[in-house]
Coordinates of C-alpha atoms in Angstrom, one line a residue:
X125 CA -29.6 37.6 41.6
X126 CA -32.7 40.3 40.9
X127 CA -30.2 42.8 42.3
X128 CA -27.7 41.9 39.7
X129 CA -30.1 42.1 36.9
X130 CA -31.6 45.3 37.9
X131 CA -27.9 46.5 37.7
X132 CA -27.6 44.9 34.0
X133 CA -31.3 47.1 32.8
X134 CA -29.3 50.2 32.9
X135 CA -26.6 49.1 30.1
X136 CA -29.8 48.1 27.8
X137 CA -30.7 51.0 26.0
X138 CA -26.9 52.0 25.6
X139 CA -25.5 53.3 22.4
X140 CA -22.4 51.8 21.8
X141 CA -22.0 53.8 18.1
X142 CA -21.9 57.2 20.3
X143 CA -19.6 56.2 23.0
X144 CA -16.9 55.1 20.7
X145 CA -17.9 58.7 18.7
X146 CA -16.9 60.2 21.7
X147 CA -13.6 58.7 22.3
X148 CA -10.4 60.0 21.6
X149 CA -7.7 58.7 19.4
X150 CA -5.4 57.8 22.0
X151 CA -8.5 56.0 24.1
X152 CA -9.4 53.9 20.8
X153 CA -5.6 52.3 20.1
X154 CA -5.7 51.8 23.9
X155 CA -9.0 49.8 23.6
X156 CA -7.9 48.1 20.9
X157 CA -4.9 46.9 22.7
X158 CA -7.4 45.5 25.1
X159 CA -9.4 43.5 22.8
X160 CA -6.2 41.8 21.0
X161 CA -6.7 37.9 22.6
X162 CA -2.7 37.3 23.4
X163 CA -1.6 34.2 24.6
X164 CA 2.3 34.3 26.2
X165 CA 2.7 30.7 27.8
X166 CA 1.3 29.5 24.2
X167 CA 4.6 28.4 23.0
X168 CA 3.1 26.9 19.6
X169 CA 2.4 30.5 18.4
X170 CA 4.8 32.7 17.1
X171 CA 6.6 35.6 19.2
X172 CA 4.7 37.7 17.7
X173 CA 1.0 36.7 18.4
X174 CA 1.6 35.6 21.7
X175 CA 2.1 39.5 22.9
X176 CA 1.3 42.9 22.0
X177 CA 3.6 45.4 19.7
X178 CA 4.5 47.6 21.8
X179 CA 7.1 49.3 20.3
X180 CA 6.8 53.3 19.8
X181 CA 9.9 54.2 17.2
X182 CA 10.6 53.5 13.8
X183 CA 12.8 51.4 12.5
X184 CA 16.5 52.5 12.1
X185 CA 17.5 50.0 9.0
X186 CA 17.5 46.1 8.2
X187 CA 18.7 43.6 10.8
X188 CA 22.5 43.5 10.4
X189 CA 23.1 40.3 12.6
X190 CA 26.5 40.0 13.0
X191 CA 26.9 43.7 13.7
X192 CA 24.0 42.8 16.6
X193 CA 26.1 40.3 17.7
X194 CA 29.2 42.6 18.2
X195 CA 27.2 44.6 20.7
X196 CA 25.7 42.3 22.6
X197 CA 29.5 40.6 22.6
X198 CA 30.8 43.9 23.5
X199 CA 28.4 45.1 26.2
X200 CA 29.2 41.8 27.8
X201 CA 32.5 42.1 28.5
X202 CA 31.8 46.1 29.6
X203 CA 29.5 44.6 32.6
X204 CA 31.7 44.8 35.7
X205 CA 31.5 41.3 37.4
X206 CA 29.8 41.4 40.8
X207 CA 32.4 40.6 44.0
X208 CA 32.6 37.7 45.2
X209 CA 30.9 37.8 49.4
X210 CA 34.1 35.8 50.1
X211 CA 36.8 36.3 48.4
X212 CA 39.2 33.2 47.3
X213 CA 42.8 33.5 49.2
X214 CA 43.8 29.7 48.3
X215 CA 44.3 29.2 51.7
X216 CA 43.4 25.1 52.8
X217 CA 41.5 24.7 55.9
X218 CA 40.8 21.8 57.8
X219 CA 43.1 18.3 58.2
X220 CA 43.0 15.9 55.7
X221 CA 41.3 12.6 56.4
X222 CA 43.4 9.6 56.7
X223 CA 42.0 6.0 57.0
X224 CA 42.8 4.8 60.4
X225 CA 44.7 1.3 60.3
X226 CA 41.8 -1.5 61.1
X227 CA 43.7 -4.5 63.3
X228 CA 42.6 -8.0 62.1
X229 CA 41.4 -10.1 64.9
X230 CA 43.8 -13.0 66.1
X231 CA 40.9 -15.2 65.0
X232 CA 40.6 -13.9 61.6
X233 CA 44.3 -14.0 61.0
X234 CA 45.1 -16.6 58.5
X235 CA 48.6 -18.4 58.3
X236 CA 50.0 -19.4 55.4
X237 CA 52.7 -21.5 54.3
X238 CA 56.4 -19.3 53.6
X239 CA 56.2 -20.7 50.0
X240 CA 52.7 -19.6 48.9
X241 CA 53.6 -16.3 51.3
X242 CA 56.1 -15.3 48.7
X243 CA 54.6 -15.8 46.0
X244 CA 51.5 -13.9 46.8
X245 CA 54.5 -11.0 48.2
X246 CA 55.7 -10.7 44.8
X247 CA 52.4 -11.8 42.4
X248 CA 51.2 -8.9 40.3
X249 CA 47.8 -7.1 40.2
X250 CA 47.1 -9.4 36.9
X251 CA 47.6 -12.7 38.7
X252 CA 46.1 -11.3 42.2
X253 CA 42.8 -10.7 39.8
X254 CA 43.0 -14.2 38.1
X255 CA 43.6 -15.7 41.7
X256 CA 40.5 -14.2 42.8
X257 CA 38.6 -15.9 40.2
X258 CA 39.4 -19.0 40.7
X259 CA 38.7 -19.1 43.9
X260 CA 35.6 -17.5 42.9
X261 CA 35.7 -13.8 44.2
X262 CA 33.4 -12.9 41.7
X263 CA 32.5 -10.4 43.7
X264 CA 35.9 -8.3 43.8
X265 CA 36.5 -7.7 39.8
X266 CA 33.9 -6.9 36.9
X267 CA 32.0 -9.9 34.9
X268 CA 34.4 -9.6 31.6
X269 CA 37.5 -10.0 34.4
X270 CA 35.9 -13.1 35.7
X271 CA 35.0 -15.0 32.8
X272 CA 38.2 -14.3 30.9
X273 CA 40.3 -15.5 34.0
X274 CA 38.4 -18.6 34.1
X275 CA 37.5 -19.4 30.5
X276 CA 41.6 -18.8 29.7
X277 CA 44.2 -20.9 30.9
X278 CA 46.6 -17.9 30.8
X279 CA 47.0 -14.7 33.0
X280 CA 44.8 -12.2 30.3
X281 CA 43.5 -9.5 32.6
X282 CA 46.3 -6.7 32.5
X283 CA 44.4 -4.7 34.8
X284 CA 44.2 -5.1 38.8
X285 CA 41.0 -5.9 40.7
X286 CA 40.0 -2.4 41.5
X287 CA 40.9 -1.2 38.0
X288 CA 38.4 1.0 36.0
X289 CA 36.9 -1.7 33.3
X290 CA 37.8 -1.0 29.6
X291 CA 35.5 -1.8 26.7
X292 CA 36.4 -4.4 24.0
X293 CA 38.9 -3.5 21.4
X294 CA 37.3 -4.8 18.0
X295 CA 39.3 -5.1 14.8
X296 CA 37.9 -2.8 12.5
X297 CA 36.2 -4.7 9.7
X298 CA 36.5 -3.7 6.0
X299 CA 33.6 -2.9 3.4
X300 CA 32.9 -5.3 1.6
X301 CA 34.4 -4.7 -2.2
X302 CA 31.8 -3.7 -4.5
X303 CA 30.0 -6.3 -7.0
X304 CA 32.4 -6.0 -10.1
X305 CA 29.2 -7.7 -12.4
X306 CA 29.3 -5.8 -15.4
X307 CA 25.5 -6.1 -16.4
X308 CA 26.0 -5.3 -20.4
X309 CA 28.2 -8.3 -20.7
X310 CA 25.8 -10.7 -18.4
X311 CA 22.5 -9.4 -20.4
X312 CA 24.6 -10.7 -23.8
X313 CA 25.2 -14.0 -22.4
X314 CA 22.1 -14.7 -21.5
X315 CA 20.7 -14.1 -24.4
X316 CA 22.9 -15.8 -26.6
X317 CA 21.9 -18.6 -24.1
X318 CA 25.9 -18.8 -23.2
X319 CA 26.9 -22.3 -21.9
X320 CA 29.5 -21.4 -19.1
X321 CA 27.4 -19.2 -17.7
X322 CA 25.5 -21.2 -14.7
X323 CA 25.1 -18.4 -12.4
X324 CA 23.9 -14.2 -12.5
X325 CA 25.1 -12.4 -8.9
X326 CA 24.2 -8.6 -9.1
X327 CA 24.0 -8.1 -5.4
X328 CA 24.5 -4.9 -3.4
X329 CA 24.4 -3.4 -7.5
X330 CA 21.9 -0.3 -6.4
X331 CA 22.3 1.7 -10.1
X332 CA 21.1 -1.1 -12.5
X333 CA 18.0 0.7 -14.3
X334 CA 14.8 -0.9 -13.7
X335 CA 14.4 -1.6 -17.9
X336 CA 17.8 -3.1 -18.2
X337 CA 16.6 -5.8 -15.0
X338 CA 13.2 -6.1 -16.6
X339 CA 15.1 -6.9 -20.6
X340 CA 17.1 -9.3 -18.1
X341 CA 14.7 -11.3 -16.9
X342 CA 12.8 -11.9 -19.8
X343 CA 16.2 -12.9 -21.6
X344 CA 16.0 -15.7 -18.4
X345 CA 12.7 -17.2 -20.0
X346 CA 14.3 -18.7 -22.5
X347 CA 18.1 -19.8 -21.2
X348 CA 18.6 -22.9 -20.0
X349 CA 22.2 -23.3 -18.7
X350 CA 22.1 -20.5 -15.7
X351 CA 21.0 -22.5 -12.5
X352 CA 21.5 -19.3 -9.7
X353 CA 19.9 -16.1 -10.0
X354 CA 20.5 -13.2 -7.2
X355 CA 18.8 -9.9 -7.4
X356 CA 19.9 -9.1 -3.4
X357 CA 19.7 -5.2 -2.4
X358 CA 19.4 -4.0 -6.0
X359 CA 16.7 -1.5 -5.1
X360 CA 14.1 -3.7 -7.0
X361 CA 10.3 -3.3 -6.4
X362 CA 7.1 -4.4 -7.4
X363 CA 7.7 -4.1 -11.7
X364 CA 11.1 -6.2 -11.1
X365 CA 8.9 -8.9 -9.1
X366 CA 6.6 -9.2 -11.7
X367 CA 8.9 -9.5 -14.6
X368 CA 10.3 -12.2 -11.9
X369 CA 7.2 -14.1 -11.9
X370 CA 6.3 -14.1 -15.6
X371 CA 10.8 -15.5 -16.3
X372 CA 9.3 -18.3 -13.5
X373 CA 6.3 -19.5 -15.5
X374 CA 8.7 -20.6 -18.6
X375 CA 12.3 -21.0 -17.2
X376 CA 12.8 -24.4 -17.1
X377 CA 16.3 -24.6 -15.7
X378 CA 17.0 -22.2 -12.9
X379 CA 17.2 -23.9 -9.6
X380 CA 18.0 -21.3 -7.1
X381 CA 16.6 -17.4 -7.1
X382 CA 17.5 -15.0 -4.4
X383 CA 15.3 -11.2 -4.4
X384 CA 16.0 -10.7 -0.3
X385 CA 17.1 -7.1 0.9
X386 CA 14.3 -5.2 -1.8
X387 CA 11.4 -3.1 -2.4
X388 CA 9.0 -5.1 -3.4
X389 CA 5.7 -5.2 -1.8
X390 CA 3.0 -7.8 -1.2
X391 CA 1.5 -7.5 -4.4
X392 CA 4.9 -8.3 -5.7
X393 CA 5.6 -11.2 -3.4
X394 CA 2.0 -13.0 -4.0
X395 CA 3.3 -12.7 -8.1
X396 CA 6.2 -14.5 -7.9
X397 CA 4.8 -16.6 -5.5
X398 CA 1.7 -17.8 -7.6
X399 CA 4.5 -18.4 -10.7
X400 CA 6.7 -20.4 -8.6
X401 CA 3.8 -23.1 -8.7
X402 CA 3.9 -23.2 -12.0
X403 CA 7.8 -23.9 -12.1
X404 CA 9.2 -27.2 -11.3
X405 CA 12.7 -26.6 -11.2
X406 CA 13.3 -24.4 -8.3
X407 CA 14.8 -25.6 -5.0
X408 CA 15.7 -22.4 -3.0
X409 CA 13.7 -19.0 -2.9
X410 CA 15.1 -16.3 -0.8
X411 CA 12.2 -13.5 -0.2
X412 CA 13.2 -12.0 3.3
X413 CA 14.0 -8.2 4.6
X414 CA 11.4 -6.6 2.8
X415 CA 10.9 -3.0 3.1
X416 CA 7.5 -3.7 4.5
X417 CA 6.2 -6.5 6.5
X418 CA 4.2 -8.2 3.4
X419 CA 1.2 -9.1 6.2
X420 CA -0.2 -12.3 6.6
X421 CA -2.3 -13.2 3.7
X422 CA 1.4 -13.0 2.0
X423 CA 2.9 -15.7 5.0
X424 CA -0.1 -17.3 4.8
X425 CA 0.7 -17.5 0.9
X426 CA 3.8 -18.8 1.5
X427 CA 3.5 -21.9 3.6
X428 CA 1.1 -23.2 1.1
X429 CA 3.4 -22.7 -1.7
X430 CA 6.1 -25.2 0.1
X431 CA 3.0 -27.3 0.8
X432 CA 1.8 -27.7 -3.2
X433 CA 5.8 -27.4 -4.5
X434 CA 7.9 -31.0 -3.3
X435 CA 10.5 -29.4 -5.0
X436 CA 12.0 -26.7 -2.8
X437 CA 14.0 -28.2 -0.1
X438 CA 15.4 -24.4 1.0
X439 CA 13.2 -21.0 1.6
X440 CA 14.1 -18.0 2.8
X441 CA 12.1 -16.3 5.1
X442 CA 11.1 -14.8 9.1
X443 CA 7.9 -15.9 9.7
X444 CA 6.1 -13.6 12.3
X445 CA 3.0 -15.6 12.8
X446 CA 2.9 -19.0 14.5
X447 CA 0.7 -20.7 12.1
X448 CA 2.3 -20.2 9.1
X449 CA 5.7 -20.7 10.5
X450 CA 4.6 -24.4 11.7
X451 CA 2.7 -25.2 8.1
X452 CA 6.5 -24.3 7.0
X453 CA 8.7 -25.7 8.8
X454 CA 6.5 -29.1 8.0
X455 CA 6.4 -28.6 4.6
X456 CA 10.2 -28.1 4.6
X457 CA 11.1 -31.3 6.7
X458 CA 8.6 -33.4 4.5
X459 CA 10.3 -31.9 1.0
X460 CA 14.0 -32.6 2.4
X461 CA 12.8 -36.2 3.1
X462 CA 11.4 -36.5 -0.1
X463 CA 14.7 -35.3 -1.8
X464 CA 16.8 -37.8 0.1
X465 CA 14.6 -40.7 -0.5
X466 CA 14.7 -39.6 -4.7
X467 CA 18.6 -40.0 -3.4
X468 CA 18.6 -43.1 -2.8
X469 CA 16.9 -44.5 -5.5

């Protein structure tokens, strides 16, 4: 180690300022070159700050990249293609292999009568492949052969035992037709309280203007003939659920009221729940498929709301959590006996 640092005294007093004086222009661009920090296996940097420039000429003119792409396309099919070490004459060598015959043991032979001989002669690959089955070769033909020969009492499979298995062929199922609500008209009757008018549906309705839902539901506070409101998939969030809550706190009449498939958040959820306390009337709320878990203060929220509220005999919601989801389910069954005992009176 002292020999190394009596090697390092001589570079002490050095004057860097004079030795780069001293150096040419060519020696300074090559020592710059040498200080850049590159990084080529770095594939988060860009091409060009993972090695140096070094490219001499100017350039000829702006990239022209389908002219680029002519050349390389064109040099391409210029390169000769490199000979083959053997070259391919078709010819076939060798014998092909052929399965020898395997003779069934006397012992294994089996013997059957001339009548089921026949038949099995002549039986197609469908009815060899239901035969198997129920005699419960399982092990010979695909699940889906299996349980369709033995769940059917008629030959289904079409295909023989060593057959390729095809998938399912579904029936192609239709959209549903969209909601033909017209939403002016509905807002009228319900404000001029119209008496055949028992139930609002504007599911799956995704344009409806968050004022025109808002002047909607505070035409609900005071009707008293609609019994079913639905607000499913309208896009609805947290200003819908509150106009929601405040229409719960003076409706009087509304029985069921369906807001699953929305935006609205927990905030939104523990407002309509806290009004629903306040309304005696309701028997079904429908709150699921959220766009957020609400968390569990919100499920929490919930199964003391059927607890407190006798009245609603049908709810609406995927519990995650075990302990709310039991408080529910016993709140449920107790309101459902309640309502059949009122019955029976």
């Amino acid at each position: 180690m002292s020999s190394y640092l009596k090697e390092l005294e001589k570079y002490r007093d050095i004057d860097e300022d004079e030795i780069l004086r001293t150096l040419s222009p060519e020696e300074l661009e090559q020592l710059d070159c040498e200080l850049q920090e590159m990084d080529p296996e770095n594939m988060l940097l860009p091409a060009g700050l993972r090695q140096r420039d070094q490219t001499k000429k100017s350039p000829t003119g702006p990239l022209d990249r389908d002219a680029l792409l002519q050349y390389l396309e064109q040099q391409a099919l210029e390169v000769k293609e490199r000979d083959d070490l053997v070259p391919f004459t078709g010819e076939k060598k060798g014998k092909p292999y052929i399965q020898p015959k395997r003779e069934i043991p006397a012992q294994e032979q089996i013997t059957l009568e001339p009548e089921l001989e026949e038949a099995l002669a002549h039986a197609t690959d469908a009815e060899m492949c239901d035969i198997a089955a129920i005699l419960g070769m399982y092990t010979l033909m695909s699940n889906k052969q299996y349980y369709d020969a033995i769940c059917s009492g008629e030959i289904c499979n079409t295909e023989g035992i060593s057959s390729v298995v095809q998938p399912d062929k579904y029936k192609p199922v239709p959209d549903e037709p969209p909601n033909p609500t017209n939403i002016e008209e509905i807002l009228k009757r319900v404000r001029s309280n119209d008496k055949e008018l028992e139930e609002v549906n504007l599911n799956n309705i995704q344009d409806i203007p968050a004022p025109m839902l808002t002047e909607l539901c505070a035409a609900m506070k005071t009707n008293t003939y609609v019994r079913s409101f639905s607000l499913v998939a309208t896009r609805s969030g947290d200003p819908i659920a509150n106009a929601v809550a405040d229409m719960l706190r003076e409706n009087r009449s509304l029985q069921s009221l369906n807001i699953e498939s929305n935006f609205i958040s927990s905030t939104g959820l523990m407002a309509v729940l806290r009004a629903v306390r306040e309304n005696a009337t309701l028997t079904e709320l429908r709150v699921d498929n959220q766009r957020q878990w609400p968390g569990d203060a919100v499920e929490m929220e919930m199964a003391t709301v059927l607890e407190q509220c006798p009245s609603i005999v049908r709810f609406g919601y995927h519990f995650t959590q075990q302990g709310p989801r039991a408080r529910a389910a016993q709140a449920m069954t107790r309101n459902n006996e309640l309502r059949r005992q009122q019955k029976k009176r």
